[in-house]
Amino acid sequence: MKFSINRKFFLDKLNIVSRSISVFSPLPALSGICIKVEDNRIILTGSDSNISIRSTIVPNEENELKIDSTGSIIIESKYLLEIVRKLDSQSLQFDLIDLTKVCISNNKGKFNLNGIESNEYPNIDFSIPGTKICLKSEELKQIYSQTAFACSDKDTRPVLNGVNFKTNGNILSCSGTDSYRLARKTVEINGNYNFNITIPNKSLSEVVKSLSDSDEYVDLYIDSKKIQFVFNQTVIQSRLIDGIFPDIDRIIPTTQISSMCVSSHEMASVIDRTNFIRNEKIHLIKLECSESETHIKTSSTEIGNSDEILSTCEYTGEPIRLSCNGTYMLEAIRALSGDKVKLEFAGLMKPIKISNPDDDSALMIVVPVRSYD
Amino acid sequence: MKFSINRKFFLDKLNIVSRSISVFSPLPALSGICIKVEDNRIILTGSDSNISIRSTIVPNEENELKIDSTGSIIIESKYLLEIVRKLDSQSLQFDLIDLTKVCISNNKGKFNLNGIESNEYPNIDFSIPGTKICLKSEELKQIYSQTAFACSDKDTRPVLNGVNFKTNGNILSCSGTDSYRLARKTVEINGNYNFNITIPNKSLSEVVKSLSDSDEYVDLYIDSKKIQFVFNQTVIQSRLIDGIFPDIDRIIPTTQISSMCVSSHEMASVIDRTNFIRNEKIHLIKLECSESETHIKTSSTEIGNSDEILSTCEYTGEPIRLSCNGTYMLEAIRALSGDKVKLEFAGLMKPIKISNPDDDSALMIVVPVRSYD
């Protein structure tokens, strides 16, 4: 194989493909990027067997790709990226020296890198699943930022390590939960669908990081086993998580006894600055709400205690006192990213509904914690 | 004790004092900042017994300090900083509740923090050593950035963990070495002195980080046991390292067989991008210099090899081929921070002199490595 290509363009593609590569790969070939040069295109593949990324480069003015001869090789991802990132010329030349060695060069120097023969690369099935929906990149980014943080990071219930995508006609509900809190984002899609899948949090994160400002839309191809995200000649394929995702609708309270509306910035600041007052590593906050005043209190026998009044708070309903995890509350408020935040209380130990009063597409739930004082 | 103070001003002072505080303090009191409020000033003290910092605040317009009553307490440094950093009011009020508890408040909220009684704070001797020199802050920063990186980080020879300050009349030579390389910066001082001390690298680092743009000069008070850096009502005191610092002058080659001058940017880039081609974790580069062409090569049986030609290099003298540690060479070039860098060779296994042709106040030495190929 022999080709030359614009360095920056190639680097962008390598960066995306390398996202799938794990540093702890059991198979040596999977710590590398497989470069396959065909007559009229280059295919880059990376995989950690959970997530696989394939990017195709077809010659055009931007990428300045010139293919002189075909061939293929696997090159250690971190070395390849390092060279392409740091060589400061506009274009780079790639020459296969033998089946396991490649020379990367520009006008001033050359790097000979040891690689692995391309036939050692596992066969990855990139067949296209049958169901297709299209989302705006911005929508997908928002789904991620408003749900994924609530996923569990523990191994005990694998299905909670992912974001659930569930359709009801033309409504797509995306939910993350670790069973103590919940984050749900709803978007409208074109057409009626019927699927209920759970996408690993990590895969979704890699997709979102790979989207550049110029990628306006992302196509999602879905079946019961895998999902493909397709944009800009790149396919990011992820396995889905098996198991039944909890029925979210049953958790969301339908009644309320009181509610409050407060500046998101104020509430987030107050919670954030008490972050160090912890009990057994948990940041517990106590809300004491009444129509005259709302306090946020914390207390730790070891460190001390705090008491702040929310000056922008409007509270309606019966007074209530309850405790919850401050970190969960803070993350929910930040994910909503509105100027104001609305909290709805259904009772002492009932889940708290947290939302943006100016945007009902996202809903957060935090479950209170019993406290004895 | 009771006082109110401008929050930002107080935070700056706390940040400086906290630099001396180690997270692994054997004495609980030393993980805190000692706040002592006197009639007309506040004294903040932090220490890890190697380095001690004392900052005095006298009421003025900028700090808005108002002292209502005197007293003292030790407060856990990380909690104190967290509160003062995150409370967003202009001023803060401090009230001693009892000998071991303080209340920090603003108009909206209050924090009660557990502390330690101030008489548990060790007695730190801040007596002023006899010899005084004055340096510009910029000079001290440059001394640090051009010498400290070459200090040893191993425990085997403690004296190499510091920067040596040695005078010869009105010339101050500052040197760092780990015995494989050397960095020396020379500055002129007012007056004639005769001292030879070694300041712990870490202490010097904390001093440099504490200097703000408004601190034009730093006073250094020196004796054989300790050094004090004094600026802006702050004293940073450090113990000195015992032991005889190696005689630097004997190491610097006095003859040369050849020399080269090259763009610092080019040479640094070429070395930097071969950084991953390592042998047993060491980044070895091979210089092959002749009047017609200068190559920088690297080679590793596992990873591969590289060969680049320095396009901006002017070489005079006999051809030479030698290997050296690329990381050392790169750090020396960066520390010199000139547009060009000059290398002088004294022979195959002789130390290489590295300097900035436009500024002879700094000199770097890197010792070649024997290589068998």
XYZ file of C-alpha atoms in Angstrom:
746
model
C 0.000 0.000 0.000
C 1.099 3.556 -0.666
C -0.818 6.788 -0.235
C -0.463 10.425 0.747
C -3.047 12.417 2.667
C -3.689 15.741 4.386
C -2.329 15.341 7.896
C -5.025 17.249 9.828
C -7.866 15.480 8.041
C -6.303 12.081 8.682
C -5.695 12.983 12.329
C -9.379 13.836 12.843
C -10.404 10.459 11.435
C -7.798 8.585 13.486
C -8.981 10.383 16.617
C -12.529 9.178 16.066
C -11.578 5.582 15.249
C -9.179 5.416 18.197
C -12.043 6.147 20.607
C -13.108 2.529 20.352
C -9.685 1.211 21.263
C -9.108 0.023 24.789
C -5.654 0.172 26.350
C -6.304 -3.199 27.974
C -7.002 -5.232 24.894
C -6.664 -9.000 25.248
C -6.037 -9.332 21.513
C -2.884 -7.457 20.351
C -4.517 -6.608 17.011
C -7.297 -4.702 18.796
C -4.841 -2.245 20.338
C -4.200 -1.071 16.783
C -6.059 0.705 14.017
C -6.568 -1.386 10.892
C -5.764 0.653 7.781
C -7.113 -0.865 4.590
C -6.290 0.900 1.342
C -8.512 0.008 -1.621
C -8.453 1.363 -5.163
C -10.599 4.374 -4.451
C -10.850 4.644 -0.665
C -9.216 4.009 2.706
C -11.084 2.218 5.485
C -9.957 2.766 9.082
C -11.284 0.339 11.699
C -10.976 0.275 15.470
C -12.763 -1.911 17.994
C -12.822 -3.136 21.558
C -15.496 -5.716 20.634
C -18.200 -3.749 22.528
C -17.866 -0.716 20.326
C -16.467 -0.697 16.802
C -15.776 2.313 14.626
C -15.237 2.366 10.888
C -14.372 5.491 8.964
C -14.094 5.677 5.206
C -11.991 8.236 3.358
C -12.730 8.868 -0.311
C -10.353 11.191 -2.195
C -11.519 14.800 -2.360
C -10.082 18.306 -2.328
C -10.125 18.622 1.434
C -8.335 15.404 2.307
C -5.866 15.519 -0.640
C -5.856 11.727 -0.622
C -3.761 10.149 -3.387
C -3.700 6.373 -3.505
C -0.754 4.847 -5.364
C -1.216 1.213 -4.391
C -3.534 -0.892 -2.248
C -2.770 -2.970 0.855
C -3.412 -3.106 4.562
C -1.790 -3.218 7.989
C -2.651 -2.847 11.690
C -0.709 -0.091 13.502
C -0.606 0.500 17.254
C -3.133 3.256 17.768
C -1.238 5.397 20.273
C 1.969 5.512 18.214
C 0.125 6.243 14.990
C -1.791 9.108 16.593
C 1.348 10.513 18.206
C 3.206 10.686 14.900
C 0.333 12.097 12.871
C -0.405 14.650 15.595
C 3.146 15.864 16.011
C 4.536 15.856 12.483
C 4.002 19.443 11.418
C 3.816 19.148 7.643
C 0.634 19.596 5.616
C 0.629 16.131 4.109
C 2.005 12.724 5.011
C 3.074 9.748 2.965
C 2.389 6.135 4.004
C 4.361 3.244 2.500
C 4.044 -0.397 3.406
C 7.599 -1.770 3.721
C 6.501 -5.340 4.350
C 3.384 -6.943 5.828
C 4.269 -5.838 9.356
C 6.110 -2.551 8.826
C 5.007 0.832 7.584
C 6.969 3.989 6.805
C 5.317 7.330 7.571
C 7.203 10.244 6.073
C 7.094 13.877 5.104
C 9.622 16.064 3.307
C 12.013 16.166 6.272
C 11.895 12.840 8.035
C 10.570 9.362 8.259
C 9.200 7.011 10.902
C 9.316 3.250 10.456
C 6.713 1.655 12.668
C 6.278 -2.003 13.487
C 2.729 -3.179 12.928
C 0.701 -6.369 12.745
C -0.327 -8.230 9.608
C -3.864 -7.155 8.700
C -5.232 -10.711 8.421
C -4.911 -10.974 12.205
C -7.667 -8.391 12.606
C -10.942 -9.989 13.786
C -13.837 -10.002 11.377
C -16.278 -7.330 12.534
C -19.860 -7.531 11.295
C -20.824 -4.036 10.115
C -24.104 -5.204 8.520
C -26.756 -2.508 8.777
C -29.660 -3.076 11.234
C -33.178 -2.626 9.822
C -34.770 0.228 11.801
C -33.566 3.720 10.947
C -34.242 6.974 12.711
C -32.586 10.328 12.156
C -31.713 12.789 14.924
C -30.148 16.210 14.861
C -26.623 16.053 16.326
C -27.627 18.723 18.822
C -30.567 16.584 19.958
C -28.368 13.549 20.482
C -25.843 15.634 22.420
C -28.625 16.949 24.622
C -30.053 13.477 25.188
C -26.621 12.410 26.337
C -25.934 15.392 28.584
C -29.369 15.230 30.194
C -29.571 11.473 30.871
C -26.219 9.687 30.916
C -24.978 11.252 34.174
C -27.769 9.442 36.052
C -26.713 5.971 34.858
C -25.255 3.591 37.383
C -21.509 3.003 37.396
C -21.773 -0.200 39.414
C -21.653 -3.674 37.867
C -24.542 -5.126 39.857
C -27.324 -4.403 37.344
C -25.807 -4.081 33.861
C -28.993 -2.658 32.350
C -28.585 0.447 34.533
C -25.183 1.171 32.934
C -26.916 2.366 29.793
C -29.366 4.940 28.512
C -32.719 3.443 27.566
C -34.189 4.583 24.222
C -37.904 3.754 24.059
C -40.454 4.840 21.494
C -44.154 5.404 21.785
C -45.344 6.329 18.295
C -43.310 9.366 17.264
C -42.106 10.105 20.791
C -38.633 8.923 21.807
C -38.040 8.760 25.566
C -34.436 8.451 26.687
C -33.798 7.570 30.325
C -30.889 6.963 32.649
C -31.227 5.755 36.225
C -29.167 4.233 38.996
C -32.364 3.446 40.969
C -31.830 6.376 43.404
C -32.409 9.001 40.754
C -33.654 9.244 37.229
C -33.134 11.520 34.234
C -35.449 11.469 31.237
C -35.339 13.393 27.969
C -38.144 13.236 25.438
C -37.788 14.154 21.767
C -40.148 13.998 18.825
C -39.059 11.902 15.848
C -40.329 11.629 12.280
C -42.475 8.536 11.860
C -43.828 5.915 14.208
C -41.531 3.350 15.748
C -41.661 0.628 18.303
C -38.402 -0.227 20.010
C -37.049 -0.396 23.545
C -33.264 -0.663 23.712
C -30.528 0.204 26.194
C -27.303 1.719 24.825
C -24.134 1.475 26.934
C -23.374 4.862 28.492
C -19.768 4.649 27.306
C -20.772 4.063 23.668
C -23.087 7.049 23.693
C -20.313 9.139 25.192
C -17.905 8.184 22.380
C -20.529 9.021 19.740
C -21.159 12.453 21.223
C -17.432 13.196 21.496
C -16.944 12.188 17.865
C -19.579 14.572 16.500
C -18.083 17.751 15.107
C -19.886 21.035 14.525
C -20.238 20.251 10.831
C -22.184 17.032 11.475
C -25.760 18.329 11.476
C -27.566 14.975 11.559
C -26.873 11.464 12.834
C -28.590 8.366 11.462
C -29.340 5.630 13.982
C -29.759 2.051 12.691
C -31.249 -0.242 15.288
C -32.108 -3.889 15.838
C -32.432 -5.929 19.024
C -28.695 -6.649 19.285
C -26.840 -3.567 18.100
C -27.035 0.070 17.111
C -25.095 1.999 14.498
C -24.590 5.759 14.544
C -23.740 6.987 11.065
C -22.445 10.444 10.159
C -19.816 11.893 7.857
C -18.711 8.518 6.385
C -18.188 7.152 9.864
C -20.013 4.234 11.472
C -19.939 3.854 15.262
C -21.417 0.489 16.146
C -22.244 -0.601 19.670
C -23.728 -3.703 21.181
C -26.881 -3.131 23.237
C -27.315 -4.093 26.874
C -29.541 -7.139 27.490
C -32.157 -7.074 30.208
C -35.374 -5.265 30.940
C -35.014 -1.591 31.786
C -37.123 -0.510 34.795
C -40.552 0.918 34.019
C -39.846 4.619 34.480
C -43.437 5.821 34.301
C -44.332 3.988 37.501
C -41.704 5.922 39.466
C -42.739 9.418 38.424
C -45.138 10.888 41.018
C -48.485 11.980 39.616
C -49.613 14.069 42.588
C -47.930 16.899 44.465
C -48.352 18.596 47.821
C -46.061 21.549 47.228
C -43.603 23.015 44.776
C -40.842 25.566 44.603
C -39.220 27.592 41.852
C -35.717 29.005 42.336
C -32.782 30.429 40.398
C -30.760 27.429 39.160
C -27.551 29.341 39.662
C -28.350 30.144 43.297
C -29.492 26.653 44.200
C -26.509 25.031 42.457
C -24.055 27.412 44.188
C -25.530 26.787 47.622
C -25.370 23.006 47.190
C -21.925 23.102 45.615
C -20.298 25.028 48.434
C -21.493 22.586 51.076
C -20.047 19.724 49.064
C -17.238 19.096 51.578
C -19.599 18.648 54.537
C -20.079 14.929 54.142
C -21.154 11.967 56.211
C -19.382 8.765 55.288
C -18.497 10.288 51.908
C -22.125 11.109 51.104
C -23.105 14.709 50.604
C -26.483 14.918 52.288
C -28.496 18.131 52.114
C -31.589 18.968 54.073
C -34.285 21.112 52.493
C -36.496 23.044 54.929
C -39.163 24.710 52.840
C -42.016 26.956 53.839
C -43.791 29.810 52.095
C -41.806 32.338 54.148
C -38.272 30.891 53.790
C -36.375 27.965 52.253
C -33.204 26.750 53.931
C -30.575 24.347 52.651
C -28.726 22.810 55.568
C -25.926 20.300 55.921
C -24.395 18.775 58.978
C -21.484 16.498 59.828
C -20.325 15.828 63.374
C -16.744 15.706 62.190
C -16.539 18.765 59.931
C -19.280 21.177 61.005
C -22.562 22.401 59.599
C -24.066 25.014 57.304
C -27.320 26.870 56.864
C -28.185 29.041 53.870
C -31.408 30.719 52.813
C -32.405 30.632 49.129
C -33.109 34.286 48.397
C -34.756 33.677 44.988
C -37.059 30.891 46.137
C -40.833 30.942 45.593
C -42.492 28.140 47.521
C -46.184 27.222 47.488
C -47.879 24.560 49.568
C -47.475 22.995 52.978
C -44.071 23.331 54.700
C -41.825 20.312 54.131
C -38.504 19.074 55.520
C -36.602 16.366 53.732
C -33.061 15.204 53.039
C -31.561 14.068 49.762
C -28.219 13.414 48.141
C -26.773 16.846 47.306
C -24.612 15.528 44.491
C -27.655 14.025 42.740
C -29.639 17.240 43.173
C -26.751 19.333 41.862
C -26.202 17.125 38.805
C -29.929 17.214 38.005
C -30.052 21.023 38.211
C -26.958 21.384 36.044
C -28.255 18.900 33.451
C -31.506 20.858 33.094
C -29.405 23.941 32.296
C -32.319 26.366 32.643
C -32.275 29.767 34.335
C -34.803 28.522 36.826
C -35.474 25.128 38.326
C -38.757 23.765 39.626
C -39.002 21.177 42.409
C -42.251 19.326 43.036
C -42.793 17.418 46.259
C -45.288 14.549 46.560
C -44.674 13.848 50.248
C -41.981 13.184 52.821
C -40.375 10.052 51.368
C -41.777 10.403 47.832
C -39.551 11.055 44.811
C -38.852 14.753 44.095
C -39.599 15.920 40.553
C -37.056 18.416 39.248
C -37.622 20.245 35.986
C -36.999 23.386 33.993
C -40.206 25.466 34.069
C -39.416 26.764 30.555
C -38.758 23.357 28.930
C -40.768 20.239 29.739
C -38.738 17.892 27.502
C -36.433 16.899 30.369
C -37.427 15.542 33.768
C -35.257 14.599 36.736
C -36.236 12.533 39.773
C -34.283 12.300 43.023
C -35.399 9.982 45.820
C -35.202 11.480 49.353
C -33.056 9.891 52.042
C -34.310 9.107 55.539
C -32.439 11.170 58.096
C -32.727 11.060 61.871
C -32.334 14.503 63.345
C -12.175 36.720 67.879
C -14.425 38.490 65.433
C -13.580 40.184 62.149
C -14.906 40.872 58.672
C -12.792 40.974 55.522
C -12.972 41.223 51.753
C -13.450 37.659 50.511
C -11.203 37.755 47.419
C -8.340 39.369 49.307
C -8.579 36.821 52.096
C -8.757 33.971 49.584
C -5.507 35.099 47.921
C -3.734 35.094 51.275
C -5.182 31.716 52.274
C -4.090 30.274 48.926
C -0.507 31.328 49.570
C -0.395 30.107 53.174
C -2.022 26.790 52.242
C 0.841 26.018 49.858
C 2.944 24.963 52.822
C 0.352 22.523 54.084
C 0.846 18.865 53.364
C -2.128 16.518 53.082
C -0.146 13.886 54.934
C 0.578 15.759 58.105
C 1.529 13.665 61.147
C 0.361 16.463 63.474
C -3.366 17.265 63.078
C -2.741 20.969 63.799
C -0.440 21.181 60.764
C -3.227 20.223 58.372
C -4.848 23.521 59.329
C -4.184 27.198 58.921
C -3.615 29.059 62.178
C -5.578 32.316 62.227
C -4.414 34.751 64.893
C -6.343 37.984 65.235
C -4.536 40.771 67.088
C -5.667 44.339 67.781
C -4.483 45.741 64.498
C -3.636 42.766 62.274
C -4.351 39.154 61.372
C -1.539 36.635 61.102
C -2.109 33.497 59.013
C 0.364 30.650 59.443
C 0.791 27.356 57.605
C 3.612 24.848 57.832
C 4.699 21.324 57.009
C 7.835 21.790 59.149
C 10.062 21.937 56.026
C 8.393 25.024 54.669
C 6.441 27.558 56.737
C 4.449 30.498 55.463
C 3.253 33.480 57.438
C 1.107 36.195 55.969
C 0.105 39.363 57.804
C -3.004 41.372 56.993
C -3.192 44.951 58.216
C -6.496 46.806 57.702
C -6.594 48.921 54.531
C -9.049 49.995 51.860
C -8.418 47.012 49.624
C -8.918 44.274 52.217
C -11.773 46.016 54.093
C -10.555 44.312 57.274
C -12.494 45.267 60.401
C -11.373 43.674 63.648
C -13.973 43.592 66.428
C -12.212 41.322 68.881
C -8.989 39.316 69.083
C -8.479 35.570 69.388
C -7.133 32.596 67.468
C -7.991 29.148 66.096
C -6.642 26.495 63.723
C -9.000 25.582 60.856
C -8.609 22.664 58.441
C -7.041 24.273 55.401
C -9.046 22.514 52.675
C -12.439 23.284 54.243
C -11.546 26.892 54.927
C -10.383 27.421 51.354
C -13.462 25.695 49.951
C -15.853 27.962 51.842
C -14.001 31.190 51.181
C -13.626 30.282 47.502
C -17.240 29.326 46.933
C -19.182 31.858 49.004
C -20.006 34.524 46.453
C -20.443 37.625 48.611
C -17.998 40.525 48.669
C -17.151 40.257 52.348
C -17.156 37.534 54.988
C -17.589 37.582 58.742
C -15.603 35.329 61.108
C -16.784 34.667 64.655
C -15.162 32.399 67.179
C -17.969 30.399 68.821
C -15.709 28.635 71.280
C -12.019 27.675 71.289
C -12.577 24.912 68.722
C -15.417 26.224 66.582
C -15.707 29.128 64.175
C -18.675 30.560 62.301
C -18.074 31.929 58.799
C -21.030 33.885 57.482
C -22.266 36.353 54.922
C -25.646 38.011 54.469
C -27.365 34.810 53.314
C -25.878 31.897 55.184
C -23.477 30.602 57.743
C -20.982 27.769 58.099
C -19.957 26.430 61.491
C -16.620 24.699 61.175
C -14.896 22.533 63.736
C -11.311 23.612 64.350
C -8.452 22.976 66.756
C -7.460 25.102 69.725
C -4.676 27.469 68.642
C -2.319 26.556 71.497
C -1.845 23.160 69.830
C -0.031 24.862 66.972
C 3.726 24.188 67.074
C 5.978 27.123 67.794
C 7.615 28.106 64.502
C 10.769 30.183 64.637
C 10.356 33.033 62.146
C 13.474 34.911 63.336
C 15.137 36.734 60.458
C 18.468 35.340 59.164
C 21.349 37.812 58.855
C 22.276 37.946 55.166
C 19.889 39.826 52.896
C 19.819 40.020 49.127
C 17.122 41.444 46.913
C 16.017 39.939 43.590
C 13.462 41.018 41.049
C 10.507 38.622 41.082
C 11.038 38.030 37.378
C 14.662 37.063 38.036
C 13.655 34.576 40.707
C 11.007 33.066 38.433
C 13.573 32.701 35.674
C 16.099 31.126 38.037
C 13.455 28.607 38.974
C 12.275 27.824 35.451
C 15.818 27.498 34.115
C 17.317 25.327 36.870
C 14.790 23.426 38.970
C 13.725 20.996 36.224
C 17.233 19.505 36.242
C 17.126 18.626 39.953
C 17.004 15.000 40.940
C 13.699 13.537 42.124
C 15.349 10.514 43.718
C 16.049 10.216 47.435
C 19.552 8.809 47.101
C 21.463 12.132 47.285
C 19.321 14.717 49.067
C 21.550 17.611 48.053
C 20.577 17.030 44.411
C 16.888 17.620 45.268
C 17.565 21.338 45.557
C 18.789 24.320 43.589
C 22.207 25.513 44.711
C 22.613 29.293 45.198
C 26.292 30.214 45.302
C 27.868 33.666 45.238
C 31.183 34.835 43.938
C 31.373 38.548 44.748
C 28.318 40.112 43.119
C 27.609 37.104 40.887
C 24.940 34.633 41.996
C 25.120 31.228 40.307
C 22.062 29.017 40.666
C 22.408 25.375 39.650
C 20.314 22.239 39.515
C 21.668 18.818 38.624
C 20.726 15.163 38.861
C 24.321 14.166 37.925
C 23.328 13.265 34.331
C 22.553 16.836 33.380
C 22.996 20.310 34.748
C 21.239 23.643 34.460
C 22.861 26.856 35.618
C 21.564 30.419 35.695
C 23.778 33.365 36.604
C 22.490 36.743 37.786
C 24.200 39.880 39.004
C 23.289 41.107 42.505
C 23.934 44.360 44.328
C 26.810 44.010 46.780
C 29.342 41.298 47.509
C 28.314 38.131 49.280
C 29.778 34.817 50.202
C 27.303 31.986 50.626
C 26.724 28.526 49.181
C 23.318 27.091 50.028
C 20.949 24.533 48.534
C 17.222 25.332 48.575
C 14.725 22.461 48.267
C 13.238 22.411 44.775
C 9.735 22.191 46.240
C 10.181 25.282 48.414
C 11.400 27.319 45.477
C 8.424 26.124 43.476
C 5.976 27.302 46.152
C 7.669 30.704 46.338
C 7.451 31.183 42.580
C 3.790 30.127 42.506
C 2.988 32.574 45.321
C 4.428 35.604 43.532
C 1.772 37.705 41.873
C 2.312 40.234 39.091
C 2.209 43.089 41.593
C 5.173 41.728 43.583
C 8.088 43.418 41.835
C 10.855 42.442 44.255
C 11.566 39.586 46.667
C 13.888 39.909 49.649
C 15.912 36.804 50.506
C 17.209 36.423 54.087
C 19.790 33.692 54.384
C 21.844 31.879 56.992
C 23.385 28.419 57.008
C 20.187 26.680 58.168
C 17.266 28.468 56.555
C 16.098 30.968 53.965
C 13.202 33.417 54.069
C 11.547 34.886 50.989
C 9.744 38.090 51.918
C 7.276 39.977 49.715
C 3.950 41.704 50.191
C 3.697 41.086 53.962
C 4.290 37.394 53.407
C 7.217 35.329 54.672
C 7.953 31.963 53.064
C 10.558 30.201 55.146
C 12.306 27.019 54.105
C 14.973 24.852 55.652
C 18.085 24.373 53.522
C 19.459 21.031 52.366
C 22.577 19.879 54.185
C 25.509 18.446 52.278
C 28.052 19.650 49.779
C 26.697 20.460 46.339
C 28.868 19.059 43.499
C 31.453 21.419 42.070
C 29.714 22.471 38.865
C 32.637 24.282 37.287
C 34.632 21.060 37.015
C 31.939 19.466 34.889
C 31.591 22.214 32.285
C 33.841 21.443 29.300
C 36.358 24.162 28.490
C 37.298 22.971 25.000
C 35.169 22.116 21.994
C 35.656 20.198 18.780
C 32.469 21.297 17.029
C 29.252 23.239 17.508
C 25.837 23.629 15.974
C 23.186 26.312 15.988
C 19.575 25.428 15.191
C 16.021 26.740 15.547
C 14.861 25.817 19.066
C 11.383 25.208 17.808
C 12.531 22.809 15.123
C 14.884 20.852 17.364
C 12.300 20.642 20.165
C 9.576 19.464 17.756
C 11.780 16.793 16.218
C 12.762 15.423 19.644
C 9.246 15.684 21.010
C 7.620 13.658 18.257
C 10.013 10.744 18.711
C 9.207 10.697 22.418
C 7.268 7.419 22.187
C 10.119 5.498 20.587
C 11.686 4.319 23.805
C 14.012 1.616 25.036
C 13.199 0.402 28.524
C 11.277 3.639 29.121
C 14.243 5.832 28.185
C 13.913 8.167 25.250
C 17.296 7.920 23.582
C 18.108 10.139 20.612
C 21.081 9.847 18.317
C 22.611 12.972 16.845
C 24.499 12.498 13.601
C 26.062 15.816 12.755
C 28.204 16.889 9.847
C 28.632 20.184 8.023
C 26.356 18.949 5.242
C 23.466 17.484 7.280
C 22.343 16.890 10.860
C 20.098 13.915 11.594
C 18.191 13.088 14.746
C 17.486 9.376 14.882
C 15.754 7.086 17.319
C 15.381 3.349 17.327
C 13.573 0.701 19.323
C 13.373 -2.941 18.281
C 9.851 -3.145 19.642
C 8.272 0.041 18.289
C 10.243 1.113 15.221
C 12.647 3.873 14.299
C 12.784 7.426 13.010
C 15.131 9.656 11.094
C 14.701 13.401 10.633
C 16.960 16.054 9.184
C 17.215 19.418 10.954
C 16.582 21.881 8.146
C 17.673 24.979 10.103
C 20.929 23.523 11.430
C 24.325 25.183 10.960
C 27.119 22.861 12.002
C 30.828 23.643 12.122
C 33.626 21.264 13.001
C 34.354 17.571 12.593
C 31.410 15.210 12.053
C 30.188 13.632 15.284
C 27.752 10.860 16.218
C 26.507 10.553 19.756
C 23.463 9.500 21.747
C 21.825 11.267 24.646
C 18.617 11.278 26.647
C 16.036 13.034 24.467
C 13.912 14.132 27.430
C 16.910 15.882 29.010
C 17.808 17.573 25.739
C 14.216 18.697 25.190
C 13.839 20.110 28.709
C 17.129 21.995 28.367
C 16.082 23.547 25.047
C 12.690 24.551 26.435
C 14.201 26.034 29.601
C 16.539 28.220 27.547
C 13.469 29.599 25.763
C 15.453 31.304 23.016
C 14.644 31.377 19.311
C 17.866 29.535 18.606
C 19.840 26.992 20.558
C 23.570 26.346 20.403
C 25.125 22.941 21.103
C 28.847 22.624 21.741
C 30.551 19.242 21.590
C 33.827 18.496 23.376
C 34.182 14.889 22.195
C 32.335 11.600 21.899
C 31.561 10.929 25.579
C 32.104 14.483 26.828
C 29.273 16.608 28.243
C 27.337 18.621 25.651
C 27.011 22.356 26.368
C 23.620 23.749 25.415
C 22.965 27.480 25.438
C 21.012 30.335 23.955
C 23.354 32.227 21.552
C 21.569 35.506 22.426
C 21.745 35.131 26.247
C 24.745 33.697 28.060
C 23.198 33.872 31.559
C 21.908 30.295 31.352
C 23.888 27.167 30.541
C 22.693 23.578 30.224
C 24.808 20.436 30.210
C 23.676 16.981 29.094
C 25.954 13.976 29.395
C 25.934 11.620 26.354
C 24.942 7.987 26.714
C 26.988 5.120 25.351
C 25.099 3.252 22.648
C 26.103 0.148 20.769
C 24.957 0.330 17.168
